[in-house]
PDB file of C-alpha atoms in Angstrom:
ATOM      1  CA  LYS A 490      -4.994 -26.925 -33.898  1.00  0.00           C
ATOM      2  CA  GLN A 491      -1.420 -26.118 -34.978  1.00  0.00           C
ATOM      3  CA  LYS A 492      -2.478 -22.555 -35.819  1.00  0.00           C
ATOM      4  CA  ILE A 493      -4.137 -22.114 -32.425  1.00  0.00           C
ATOM      5  CA  PHE A 494      -1.054 -23.494 -30.661  1.00  0.00           C
ATOM      6  CA  TYR A 495       1.184 -21.128 -32.631  1.00  0.00           C
ATOM      7  CA  MET A 496      -1.018 -18.119 -31.809  1.00  0.00           C
ATOM      8  CA  ALA A 497      -1.167 -19.169 -28.147  1.00  0.00           C
ATOM      9  CA  CYS A 498       2.640 -19.289 -27.941  1.00  0.00           C
ATOM     10  CA  LYS A 499       2.905 -15.942 -29.737  1.00  0.00           C
ATOM     11  CA  SER A 500       0.413 -14.349 -27.318  1.00  0.00           C
ATOM     12  CA  PHE A 501       2.103 -15.885 -24.285  1.00  0.00           C
ATOM     13  CA  PHE A 502       5.565 -14.642 -25.250  1.00  0.00           C
ATOM     14  CA  TYR A 503       4.173 -11.224 -26.213  1.00  0.00           C
ATOM     15  CA  ASP A 504       2.687 -10.846 -22.722  1.00  0.00           C
ATOM     16  CA  LEU A 505       5.757 -12.354 -21.053  1.00  0.00           C
ATOM     17  CA  LYS A 506       8.222 -10.096 -22.871  1.00  0.00           C
ATOM     18  CA  ARG A 507       6.301  -6.956 -21.958  1.00  0.00           C
ATOM     19  CA  TYR A 508       5.985  -8.003 -18.317  1.00  0.00           C
ATOM     20  CA  ILE A 509       9.626  -9.014 -17.927  1.00  0.00           C
ATOM     21  CA  THR A 510      10.826  -5.871 -19.710  1.00  0.00           C
ATOM     22  CA  TYR A 511       8.744  -3.272 -17.922  1.00  0.00           C
ATOM     23  CA  SER A 512       7.812  -4.743 -14.539  1.00  0.00           C
ATOM     24  CA  ASN A 513       9.991  -4.658 -11.429  1.00  0.00           C
ATOM     25  CA  THR A 514      10.800  -8.379 -11.779  1.00  0.00           C
ATOM     26  CA  ILE A 515      14.322  -8.488 -13.224  1.00  0.00           C
ATOM     27  CA  LYS A 516      15.758  -4.991 -13.743  1.00  0.00           C
ATOM     28  CA  ILE A 517      14.703  -3.771 -10.321  1.00  0.00           C
ATOM     29  CA  ASN A 518      14.312  -0.041  -9.677  1.00  0.00           C
ATOM     30  CA  ASP A 519      16.176   0.939 -12.873  1.00  0.00           C
ATOM     31  CA  THR A 520      13.610   3.615 -13.765  1.00  0.00           C
ATOM     32  CA  GLU A 521      11.803   6.275 -11.756  1.00  0.00           C
ATOM     33  CA  LYS A 522       8.464   4.522 -12.348  1.00  0.00           C
ATOM     34  CA  LYS A 523       9.773   1.233 -10.957  1.00  0.00           C
ATOM     35  CA  LEU A 524      11.460   2.811  -7.954  1.00  0.00           C
ATOM     36  CA  LYS A 525       8.401   4.857  -7.087  1.00  0.00           C
ATOM     37  CA  GLY A 526       6.171   1.793  -7.484  1.00  0.00           C
ATOM     38  CA  LYS A 527       8.362  -0.093  -5.032  1.00  0.00           C
ATOM     39  CA  ILE A 528       8.284   2.825  -2.580  1.00  0.00           C
ATOM     40  CA  ILE A 529       4.481   3.043  -2.713  1.00  0.00           C
ATOM     41  CA  ALA A 530       4.046  -0.685  -2.070  1.00  0.00           C
ATOM     42  CA  GLU A 531       6.504  -0.549   0.848  1.00  0.00           C
ATOM     43  CA  TYR A 532       5.105   2.549   2.539  1.00  0.00           C
ATOM     44  CA  HIS A 533       1.594   1.125   2.233  1.00  0.00           C
ATOM     45  CA  ALA A 534       2.736  -2.039   4.003  1.00  0.00           C
ATOM     46  CA  ILE A 535       3.934   0.165   6.873  1.00  0.00           C
ATOM     47  CA  GLU A 536       0.684   2.181   6.786  1.00  0.00           C
ATOM     48  CA  LYS A 537      -1.326  -1.007   7.120  1.00  0.00           C
ATOM     49  CA  GLY A 538       0.830  -2.106  10.050  1.00  0.00           C
ATOM     50  CA  LEU A 539       0.166   1.207  11.790  1.00  0.00           C
ATOM     51  CA  THR A 540      -3.602   0.621  11.509  1.00  0.00           C
ATOM     52  CA  MET A 541      -3.706  -2.973  12.757  1.00  0.00           C
ATOM     53  CA  PRO A 542      -6.178  -3.619  15.594  1.00  0.00           C
ATOM     54  CA  ASN A 543      -3.330  -4.902  17.782  1.00  0.00           C
ATOM     55  CA  MET A 544      -0.317  -3.125  16.376  1.00  0.00           C
ATOM     56  CA  ARG A 545       3.016  -4.816  17.097  1.00  0.00           C
ATOM     57  CA  PHE A 546       5.825  -2.427  17.939  1.00  0.00           C
ATOM     58  CA  ASN A 547       8.990  -2.776  15.857  1.00  0.00           C
ATOM     59  CA  PHE A 548       6.994  -4.493  13.119  1.00  0.00           C
ATOM     60  CA  GLY A 549       8.121  -4.610   9.496  1.00  0.00           C
ATOM     61  CA  LYS A 550      11.819  -3.903  10.036  1.00  0.00           C
ATOM     62  CA  ALA A 551      12.906  -5.573   6.790  1.00  0.00           C
ATOM     63  CA  VAL A 552      10.322  -3.667   4.745  1.00  0.00           C
ATOM     64  CA  LEU A 553      11.169  -0.417   6.519  1.00  0.00           C
ATOM     65  CA  ASN A 554      14.891  -0.832   5.865  1.00  0.00           C
ATOM     66  CA  ASP A 555      14.172  -1.413   2.170  1.00  0.00           C
ATOM     67  CA  LEU A 556      11.852   1.596   2.108  1.00  0.00           C
ATOM     68  CA  ILE A 557      14.508   3.844   3.646  1.00  0.00           C
ATOM     69  CA  SER A 558      17.113   2.635   1.120  1.00  0.00           C
ATOM     70  CA  ASN A 559      14.734   3.248  -1.767  1.00  0.00           C
ATOM     71  CA  CYS A 560      13.789   6.700  -0.463  1.00  0.00           C
ATOM     72  CA  LEU A 561      17.460   7.677  -0.161  1.00  0.00           C
ATOM     73  CA  GLU A 562      18.075   6.429  -3.699  1.00  0.00           C
ATOM     74  CA  TYR A 563      15.021   8.255  -5.040  1.00  0.00           C
ATOM     75  CA  ASN A 564      15.996  11.505  -3.347  1.00  0.00           C
ATOM     76  CA  GLU A 565      19.507  11.263  -4.795  1.00  0.00           C
ATOM     77  CA  LYS A 566      18.352  10.480  -8.347  1.00  0.00           C
ATOM     78  CA  TYR A 567      15.094  12.379  -8.733  1.00  0.00           C
ATOM     79  CA  GLY A 568      14.790  14.897  -5.888  1.00  0.00           C
ATOM     80  CA  PHE A 569      12.081  15.206  -3.253  1.00  0.00           C
ATOM     81  CA  ASN A 570       9.203  17.012  -4.994  1.00  0.00           C
ATOM     82  CA  ASP A 571       7.090  13.962  -5.840  1.00  0.00           C
ATOM     83  CA  ASP A 572       3.951  13.685  -3.668  1.00  0.00           C
ATOM     84  CA  GLN A 573       4.162   9.910  -3.269  1.00  0.00           C
ATOM     85  CA  PHE A 574       7.819  10.112  -2.250  1.00  0.00           C
ATOM     86  CA  GLN A 575       7.025  12.783   0.323  1.00  0.00           C
ATOM     87  CA  HIS A 576       4.185  10.677   1.700  1.00  0.00           C
ATOM     88  CA  ALA A 577       6.542   7.713   2.060  1.00  0.00           C
ATOM     89  CA  VAL A 578       8.880   9.823   4.186  1.00  0.00           C
ATOM     90  CA  SER A 579       5.927  11.086   6.242  1.00  0.00           C
ATOM     91  CA  VAL A 580       4.859   7.480   6.954  1.00  0.00           C
ATOM     92  CA  ILE A 581       8.378   6.681   8.166  1.00  0.00           C
ATOM     93  CA  ALA A 582       8.185   9.741  10.424  1.00  0.00           C
ATOM     94  CA  GLU A 583       4.845   8.537  11.802  1.00  0.00           C
ATOM     95  CA  TYR A 584       6.329   5.090  12.488  1.00  0.00           C
ATOM     96  CA  LYS A 585       9.116   6.697  14.543  1.00  0.00           C
ATOM     97  CA  HIS A 586       6.677   9.036  16.330  1.00  0.00           C
ATOM     98  CA  LYS A 587       4.311   6.194  17.221  1.00  0.00           C
ATOM     99  CA  HIS A 588       7.132   4.356  18.979  1.00  0.00           C
ATOM    100  CA  GLU A 589       8.294   7.488  20.777  1.00  0.00           C
ATOM    101  CA  ILE A 590       4.893   8.381  22.231  1.00  0.00           C
ATOM    102  CA  HIS A 591       4.500   4.829  23.557  1.00  0.00           C
ATOM    103  CA  ASP A 592       8.051   4.759  24.998  1.00  0.00           C
ATOM    104  CA  GLN A 593       9.031   1.903  22.707  1.00  0.00           C
ATOM    105  CA  THR A 594      12.694   1.570  21.766  1.00  0.00           C
ATOM    106  CA  LEU A 595      13.413   1.145  18.083  1.00  0.00           C
ATOM    107  CA  ASP A 596      16.156  -1.109  16.788  1.00  0.00           C
ATOM    108  CA  PHE A 597      19.361   0.965  17.110  1.00  0.00           C
ATOM    109  CA  ASP A 598      20.525   0.711  13.483  1.00  0.00           C
ATOM    110  CA  LEU A 599      17.008   1.206  12.131  1.00  0.00           C
ATOM    111  CA  ASN A 600      16.496   4.277  14.297  1.00  0.00           C
ATOM    112  CA  ASN A 601      19.766   5.766  13.018  1.00  0.00           C
ATOM    113  CA  ARG A 602      18.757   5.184   9.398  1.00  0.00           C
ATOM    114  CA  ILE A 603      15.355   6.784   9.976  1.00  0.00           C
ATOM    115  CA  THR A 604      17.038   9.796  11.611  1.00  0.00           C
ATOM    116  CA  VAL A 605      19.424  10.230   8.667  1.00  0.00           C
ATOM    117  CA  LEU A 606      16.527  10.234   6.182  1.00  0.00           C
ATOM    118  CA  LEU A 607      14.343  12.592   8.212  1.00  0.00           C
ATOM    119  CA  ASN A 608      17.252  15.005   8.761  1.00  0.00           C
ATOM    120  CA  LEU A 609      17.703  15.175   4.985  1.00  0.00           C
ATOM    121  CA  LEU A 610      14.065  16.220   4.585  1.00  0.00           C
ATOM    122  CA  PRO A 611      13.129  18.156   7.748  1.00  0.00           C
ATOM    123  CA  GLU A 612      10.283  20.004   6.013  1.00  0.00           C
ATOM    124  CA  ILE A 613       8.232  16.796   5.567  1.00  0.00           C
ATOM    125  CA  GLU A 614       5.831  16.260   8.465  1.00  0.00           C
ATOM    126  CA  LYS A 615       4.642  12.904   9.764  1.00  0.00           C
ATOM    127  CA  SER A 616       1.495  11.355   8.354  1.00  0.00           C
ATOM    128  CA  ASN A 617      -1.510  10.459  10.505  1.00  0.00           C
ATOM    129  CA  GLN A 618      -3.460   7.288   9.841  1.00  0.00           C
ATOM    130  CA  HIS A 619      -7.168   7.948  10.293  1.00  0.00           C
ATOM    131  CA  THR A 620      -9.068   6.953  13.429  1.00  0.00           C
ATOM    132  CA  ILE A 621     -12.778   6.806  12.679  1.00  0.00           C
ATOM    133  CA  THR A 622     -16.017   5.658  14.274  1.00  0.00           C
ATOM    134  CA  LYS A 623     -18.418   3.160  12.748  1.00  0.00           C
ATOM    135  CA  SER A 624     -21.209   5.738  12.480  1.00  0.00           C
ATOM    136  CA  LEU A 625     -18.941   8.205  10.687  1.00  0.00           C
ATOM    137  CA  TYR A 626     -17.550   5.555   8.334  1.00  0.00           C
ATOM    138  CA  PHE A 627     -21.033   4.578   7.130  1.00  0.00           C
ATOM    139  CA  GLN A 628     -22.499   8.090   7.344  1.00  0.00           C
ATOM    140  CA  GLN A 629     -22.521   8.637   3.563  1.00  0.00           C
ATOM    141  CA  THR A 630     -23.943   5.277   2.445  1.00  0.00           C
ATOM    142  CA  ARG A 631     -27.205   6.939   1.392  1.00  0.00           C
ATOM    143  CA  SER A 632     -25.622  10.146   0.062  1.00  0.00           C
ATOM    144  CA  SER A 633     -24.876  11.280  -3.490  1.00  0.00           C
ATOM    145  CA  PHE A 634     -22.400   9.108  -5.360  1.00  0.00           C
ATOM    146  CA  ASP A 635     -19.433  11.450  -4.961  1.00  0.00           C
ATOM    147  CA  LEU A 636     -19.758  11.468  -1.154  1.00  0.00           C
ATOM    148  CA  PHE A 637     -20.609   7.761  -1.040  1.00  0.00           C
ATOM    149  CA  SER A 638     -17.642   6.610  -3.158  1.00  0.00           C
ATOM    150  CA  MET A 639     -15.167   8.847  -1.325  1.00  0.00           C
ATOM    151  CA  SER A 640     -16.313   7.383   2.006  1.00  0.00           C
ATOM    152  CA  ARG A 641     -15.442   3.785   1.083  1.00  0.00           C
ATOM    153  CA  HIS A 642     -12.046   2.561   2.271  1.00  0.00           C
ATOM    154  CA  SER A 643     -10.499  -0.841   2.916  1.00  0.00           C
ATOM    155  CA  LEU A 644     -11.402  -1.844   6.460  1.00  0.00           C
ATOM    156  CA  ARG A 645      -8.983  -4.193   8.242  1.00  0.00           C
ATOM    157  CA  ASN A 646     -10.667  -4.473  11.614  1.00  0.00           C
ATOM    158  CA  PHE A 647     -13.777  -6.598  12.074  1.00  0.00           C
ATOM    159  CA  ASP A 648     -15.933  -7.199  15.105  1.00  0.00           C
ATOM    160  CA  GLY A 649     -19.020  -9.342  14.824  1.00  0.00           C
ATOM    161  CA  HIS A 650     -21.187 -11.418  12.519  1.00  0.00           C
ATOM    162  CA  ILE A 651     -22.775 -10.466   9.198  1.00  0.00           C
ATOM    163  CA  SER A 652     -25.591 -12.496   7.669  1.00  0.00           C
ATOM    164  CA  ASN A 653     -25.461 -14.355   4.365  1.00  0.00           C
ATOM    165  CA  GLU A 654     -28.715 -12.575   3.498  1.00  0.00           C
ATOM    166  CA  LEU A 655     -26.969  -9.192   3.657  1.00  0.00           C
ATOM    167  CA  ILE A 656     -24.089 -10.441   1.503  1.00  0.00           C
ATOM    168  CA  GLU A 657     -26.574 -11.861  -1.010  1.00  0.00           C
ATOM    169  CA  LYS A 658     -28.296  -8.467  -1.168  1.00  0.00           C
ATOM    170  CA  SER A 659     -24.895  -6.965  -1.932  1.00  0.00           C
ATOM    171  CA  VAL A 660     -24.291  -9.567  -4.646  1.00  0.00           C
ATOM    172  CA  LYS A 661     -27.666  -8.756  -6.190  1.00  0.00           C
ATOM    173  CA  LEU A 662     -26.664  -5.103  -6.351  1.00  0.00           C
ATOM    174  CA  ALA A 663     -23.244  -5.998  -7.772  1.00  0.00           C
ATOM    175  CA  GLN A 664     -24.955  -7.888 -10.591  1.00  0.00           C
ATOM    176  CA  THR A 665     -25.408  -4.528 -12.349  1.00  0.00           C
ATOM    177  CA  ALA A 666     -21.695  -4.656 -13.238  1.00  0.00           C
ATOM    178  CA  PRO A 667     -21.084  -4.675 -17.010  1.00  0.00           C
ATOM    179  CA  SER A 668     -19.275  -7.601 -18.609  1.00  0.00           C
ATOM    180  CA  ALA A 669     -17.990  -8.345 -22.097  1.00  0.00           C
ATOM    181  CA  CYS A 670     -21.005  -9.034 -24.349  1.00  0.00           C
ATOM    182  CA  ASN A 671     -23.103  -9.453 -21.178  1.00  0.00           C
ATOM    183  CA  ARG A 672     -21.568 -12.894 -20.631  1.00  0.00           C
ATOM    184  CA  GLN A 673     -21.623 -12.506 -16.841  1.00  0.00           C
ATOM    185  CA  PRO A 674     -18.790 -14.936 -16.034  1.00  0.00           C
ATOM    186  CA  ILE A 675     -18.464 -14.156 -12.317  1.00  0.00           C
ATOM    187  CA  LYS A 676     -19.229 -16.662  -9.553  1.00  0.00           C
ATOM    188  CA  VAL A 677     -19.364 -15.624  -5.892  1.00  0.00           C
ATOM    189  CA  TYR A 678     -18.308 -18.119  -3.192  1.00  0.00           C
ATOM    190  CA  ILE A 679     -19.184 -17.165   0.400  1.00  0.00           C
ATOM    191  CA  VAL A 680     -16.927 -19.017   2.846  1.00  0.00           C
ATOM    192  CA  GLU A 681     -18.119 -19.028   6.456  1.00  0.00           C
ATOM    193  CA  ASN A 682     -16.543 -22.183   7.909  1.00  0.00           C
ATOM    194  CA  LYS A 683     -13.800 -20.981  10.261  1.00  0.00           C
ATOM    195  CA  ASP A 684     -11.362 -23.784   9.414  1.00  0.00           C
ATOM    196  CA  LYS A 685     -11.722 -23.108   5.695  1.00  0.00           C
ATOM    197  CA  ILE A 686     -11.338 -19.372   6.274  1.00  0.00           C
ATOM    198  CA  ASP A 687      -8.078 -20.020   8.109  1.00  0.00           C
ATOM    199  CA  GLN A 688      -6.844 -22.227   5.265  1.00  0.00           C
ATOM    200  CA  LEU A 689      -7.812 -19.626   2.658  1.00  0.00           C
ATOM    201  CA  LEU A 690      -5.982 -16.887   4.535  1.00  0.00           C
ATOM    202  CA  ALA A 691      -2.901 -19.089   4.809  1.00  0.00           C
ATOM    203  CA  LEU A 692      -2.931 -19.541   1.031  1.00  0.00           C
ATOM    204  CA  GLN A 693      -3.368 -15.826   0.347  1.00  0.00           C
ATOM    205  CA  THR A 694      -0.660 -14.657   2.843  1.00  0.00           C
ATOM    206  CA  GLY A 695      -1.345 -10.902   2.557  1.00  0.00           C
ATOM    207  CA  ASN A 696      -3.670 -10.599   5.545  1.00  0.00           C
ATOM    208  CA  ARG A 697      -1.329 -10.850   8.517  1.00  0.00           C
ATOM    209  CA  GLY A 698      -2.523  -8.963  11.585  1.00  0.00           C
ATOM    210  CA  PHE A 699      -6.192  -8.689  10.635  1.00  0.00           C
ATOM    211  CA  GLY A 700      -7.407 -11.572   8.467  1.00  0.00           C
ATOM    212  CA  TYR A 701      -8.208 -13.759  11.443  1.00  0.00           C
ATOM    213  CA  LEU A 702     -10.898 -11.241  12.484  1.00  0.00           C
ATOM    214  CA  ALA A 703     -12.934 -11.686   9.294  1.00  0.00           C
ATOM    215  CA  ASP A 704     -16.377 -13.211   9.738  1.00  0.00           C
ATOM    216  CA  LYS A 705     -16.549 -14.414   6.133  1.00  0.00           C
ATOM    217  CA  ILE A 706     -14.366 -14.580   3.035  1.00  0.00           C
ATOM    218  CA  ILE A 707     -15.854 -13.921  -0.393  1.00  0.00           C
ATOM    219  CA  VAL A 708     -14.059 -15.563  -3.318  1.00  0.00           C
ATOM    220  CA  LEU A 709     -14.746 -14.244  -6.814  1.00  0.00           C
ATOM    221  CA  SER A 710     -13.989 -16.385  -9.854  1.00  0.00           C
ATOM    222  CA  ALA A 711     -14.645 -16.124 -13.590  1.00  0.00           C
ATOM    223  CA  GLU A 712     -15.820 -18.929 -15.877  1.00  0.00           C
ATOM    224  CA  LEU A 713     -13.436 -19.340 -18.836  1.00  0.00           C
ATOM    225  CA  ALA A 714     -16.111 -21.147 -20.862  1.00  0.00           C
ATOM    226  CA  LYS A 715     -17.720 -17.735 -21.399  1.00  0.00           C
ATOM    227  CA  TYR A 716     -14.748 -16.611 -23.528  1.00  0.00           C
ATOM    228  CA  ALA A 717     -13.406 -17.626 -26.928  1.00  0.00           C
ATOM    229  CA  GLY A 718     -10.283 -16.868 -28.904  1.00  0.00           C
ATOM    230  CA  LEU A 719      -6.837 -15.783 -27.779  1.00  0.00           C
ATOM    231  CA  ARG A 720      -7.723 -12.119 -28.057  1.00  0.00           C
ATOM    232  CA  GLU A 721      -9.989 -12.609 -25.026  1.00  0.00           C
ATOM    233  CA  ARG A 722      -7.276 -14.209 -22.874  1.00  0.00           C
ATOM    234  CA  ASN A 723      -7.341 -11.358 -20.318  1.00  0.00           C
ATOM    235  CA  LEU A 724     -11.057 -10.552 -20.363  1.00  0.00           C
ATOM    236  CA  SER A 725     -11.811 -12.698 -17.303  1.00  0.00           C
ATOM    237  CA  TYR A 726      -9.659 -10.358 -15.199  1.00  0.00           C
ATOM    238  CA  VAL A 727     -11.180  -7.240 -16.753  1.00  0.00           C
ATOM    239  CA  ASP A 728     -14.706  -8.470 -16.064  1.00  0.00           C
ATOM    240  CA  GLY A 729     -13.597  -9.669 -12.633  1.00  0.00           C
ATOM    241  CA  GLY A 730     -12.050  -6.325 -11.712  1.00  0.00           C
ATOM    242  CA  ILE A 731     -15.174  -4.418 -12.709  1.00  0.00           C
ATOM    243  CA  TYR A 732     -17.359  -6.804 -10.716  1.00  0.00           C
ATOM    244  CA  THR A 733     -15.065  -6.588  -7.693  1.00  0.00           C
ATOM    245  CA  MET A 734     -15.403  -2.825  -7.450  1.00  0.00           C
ATOM    246  CA  ASN A 735     -19.168  -3.024  -7.874  1.00  0.00           C
ATOM    247  CA  LEU A 736     -19.354  -5.587  -5.081  1.00  0.00           C
ATOM    248  CA  LEU A 737     -17.158  -3.466  -2.791  1.00  0.00           C
ATOM    249  CA  TYR A 738     -19.514  -0.532  -3.303  1.00  0.00           C
ATOM    250  CA  ALA A 739     -22.499  -2.796  -2.652  1.00  0.00           C
ATOM    251  CA  LEU A 740     -20.968  -4.128   0.578  1.00  0.00           C
ATOM    252  CA  HIS A 741     -20.301  -0.578   1.725  1.00  0.00           C
ATOM    253  CA  PHE A 742     -23.886   0.389   0.857  1.00  0.00           C
ATOM    254  CA  HIS A 743     -25.114  -2.415   3.115  1.00  0.00           C
ATOM    255  CA  GLN A 744     -22.662  -1.319   5.837  1.00  0.00           C
ATOM    256  CA  ILE A 745     -20.433  -4.369   5.669  1.00  0.00           C
ATOM    257  CA  GLY A 746     -16.750  -3.793   6.356  1.00  0.00           C
ATOM    258  CA  ALA A 747     -14.588  -5.215   3.582  1.00  0.00           C
ATOM    259  CA  CYS A 748     -10.981  -5.486   2.445  1.00  0.00           C
ATOM    260  CA  THR A 749      -9.789  -6.803  -0.926  1.00  0.00           C
ATOM    261  CA  LEU A 750      -7.188  -9.568  -0.704  1.00  0.00           C
ATOM    262  CA  ASN A 751      -5.268  -9.889  -3.964  1.00  0.00           C
ATOM    263  CA  TRP A 752      -5.003 -13.417  -5.348  1.00  0.00           C
ATOM    264  CA  CYS A 753      -1.350 -13.400  -6.490  1.00  0.00           C
ATOM    265  CA  VAL A 754      -0.108 -16.913  -5.758  1.00  0.00           C
ATOM    266  CA  ASP A 755       1.948 -19.726  -7.224  1.00  0.00           C
ATOM    267  CA  VAL A 756       0.463 -22.667  -9.100  1.00  0.00           C
ATOM    268  CA  GLU A 757       0.357 -24.916  -6.034  1.00  0.00           C
ATOM    269  CA  ASN A 758      -1.737 -22.508  -3.965  1.00  0.00           C
ATOM    270  CA  ASP A 759      -4.069 -21.853  -6.873  1.00  0.00           C
ATOM    271  CA  ARG A 760      -4.694 -25.577  -7.144  1.00  0.00           C
ATOM    272  CA  LYS A 761      -5.275 -25.754  -3.402  1.00  0.00           C
ATOM    273  CA  ILE A 762      -7.981 -23.071  -3.371  1.00  0.00           C
ATOM    274  CA  HIS A 763      -9.839 -24.816  -6.194  1.00  0.00           C
ATOM    275  CA  LYS A 764      -9.828 -28.038  -4.196  1.00  0.00           C
ATOM    276  CA  LEU A 765     -10.559 -26.397  -0.826  1.00  0.00           C
ATOM    277  CA  ILE A 766     -13.854 -24.785  -1.818  1.00  0.00           C
ATOM    278  CA  ASN A 767     -14.710 -26.919  -4.854  1.00  0.00           C
ATOM    279  CA  ILE A 768     -14.102 -24.328  -7.568  1.00  0.00           C
ATOM    280  CA  PRO A 769     -14.221 -26.010 -11.007  1.00  0.00           C
ATOM    281  CA  ASP A 770     -10.975 -25.989 -12.985  1.00  0.00           C
ATOM    282  CA  SER A 771     -12.777 -24.010 -15.694  1.00  0.00           C
ATOM    283  CA  GLU A 772     -12.925 -20.983 -13.371  1.00  0.00           C
ATOM    284  CA  VAL A 773     -10.023 -18.646 -12.617  1.00  0.00           C
ATOM    285  CA  VAL A 774      -9.881 -17.067  -9.163  1.00  0.00           C
ATOM    286  CA  ILE A 775      -9.992 -13.278  -9.393  1.00  0.00           C
ATOM    287  CA  VAL A 776      -9.828 -11.994  -5.824  1.00  0.00           C
ATOM    288  CA  LEU A 777     -10.730 -12.656  -2.187  1.00  0.00           C
ATOM    289  CA  ILE A 778     -12.645 -10.198  -0.021  1.00  0.00           C
ATOM    290  CA  ALA A 779     -12.432 -10.351   3.777  1.00  0.00           C
ATOM    291  CA  CYS A 780     -15.571  -8.979   5.366  1.00  0.00           C
ATOM    292  CA  GLY A 781     -17.318  -8.588   8.688  1.00  0.00           C
ATOM    293  CA  ALA A 782     -19.058  -6.133  10.960  1.00  0.00           C
ATOM    294  CA  ALA A 783     -17.221  -2.912  11.719  1.00  0.00           C
ATOM    295  CA  PRO A 784     -16.184  -2.193  15.330  1.00  0.00           C
ATOM    296  CA  GLU A 785     -17.308   1.011  17.016  1.00  0.00           C
ATOM    297  CA  GLU A 786     -13.901   2.625  16.394  1.00  0.00           C
ATOM    298  CA  PHE A 787     -11.015   1.622  14.136  1.00  0.00           C
ATOM    299  CA  ASN A 788      -8.099   2.899  12.055  1.00  0.00           C
ATOM    300  CA  LEU A 789      -7.906   3.406   8.293  1.00  0.00           C
ATOM    301  CA  ALA A 790      -4.721   3.695   6.254  1.00  0.00           C
ATOM    302  CA  CYS A 791      -4.112   7.025   4.505  1.00  0.00           C
ATOM    303  CA  SER A 792      -3.535   5.273   1.159  1.00  0.00           C
ATOM    304  CA  LYS A 793      -2.544   8.489  -0.604  1.00  0.00           C
ATOM    305  CA  ARG A 794      -4.060   8.861  -4.075  1.00  0.00           C
ATOM    306  CA  ASN A 795      -2.330  10.383  -7.078  1.00  0.00           C
ATOM    307  CA  ASP A 796      -3.566  13.773  -8.224  1.00  0.00           C
ATOM    308  CA  VAL A 797      -5.934  13.766 -11.202  1.00  0.00           C
ATOM    309  CA  SER A 798      -3.360  15.733 -13.210  1.00  0.00           C
ATOM    310  CA  ILE A 799      -0.934  12.804 -12.934  1.00  0.00           C
ATOM    311  CA  VAL A 800      -3.310  10.085 -14.146  1.00  0.00           C
ATOM    312  CA  THR A 801      -5.195  12.097 -16.806  1.00  0.00           C
ATOM    313  CA  ILE A 802      -3.505  12.294 -20.198  1.00  0.00           C
TER     314      ILE A 802
END
């Protein structure tokens, strides 16, 4: 037992040291990777706001101010040639344009800061979040895998009911996901009670502006009893991530709109979700998925992807 405790502490501090050293937790934005990561997260928050079913004008001012500051810093330190940086500026330009075409007045100081940034980079054009119809969105669900996978996007606008039977068909398809030593640790909780859905969304907090439209919430968990030894301490999240993507593809195949809701919460909220939907303490929550029927027309965020040359080493 003493040896296991020692190895557990060693593993914990090994993980902690790496995370504290290299994440954006303490030394914020002190490297290009960290600053660009912050910029991507911030511009995507604005993108999502631009695609909301009932977009609020002048939304996200705090995030937008931070994004502008980080873009100015990035441009000063590293230049303007990075694709993700340029997309961030284009999203800011779209935000300004969207207010202009609807005769909405931006906050005076915010508008000035946007103008300063855009004047520095006049060659960058505004982005355009995608408007798409339901029939077009699901057009490739029976196509070859390349067309099918490229057609799947996070959908944040729901309109109507989906049956448990259709979700269960999706789960059956997702069961083809590989897992470590075929241990199959994943459990799938389908939450359909409206009060519980509201409580789940309040715990997750990253669904403002669209979560309330979801017909059902899927909660994925992994059973820790399927693992052994400290070397397997992260395998539940690896298996869970693989299963999540398989389930998202399966939902898209069955023409169910879906959006992944990351489960990144404090200890108190993690305890609350276990109690709320009776998840055993032996299971770790991996992710939530909001799902529902797609409306006839809706918006999708651009969600710019890195070029293959950047991610392939």
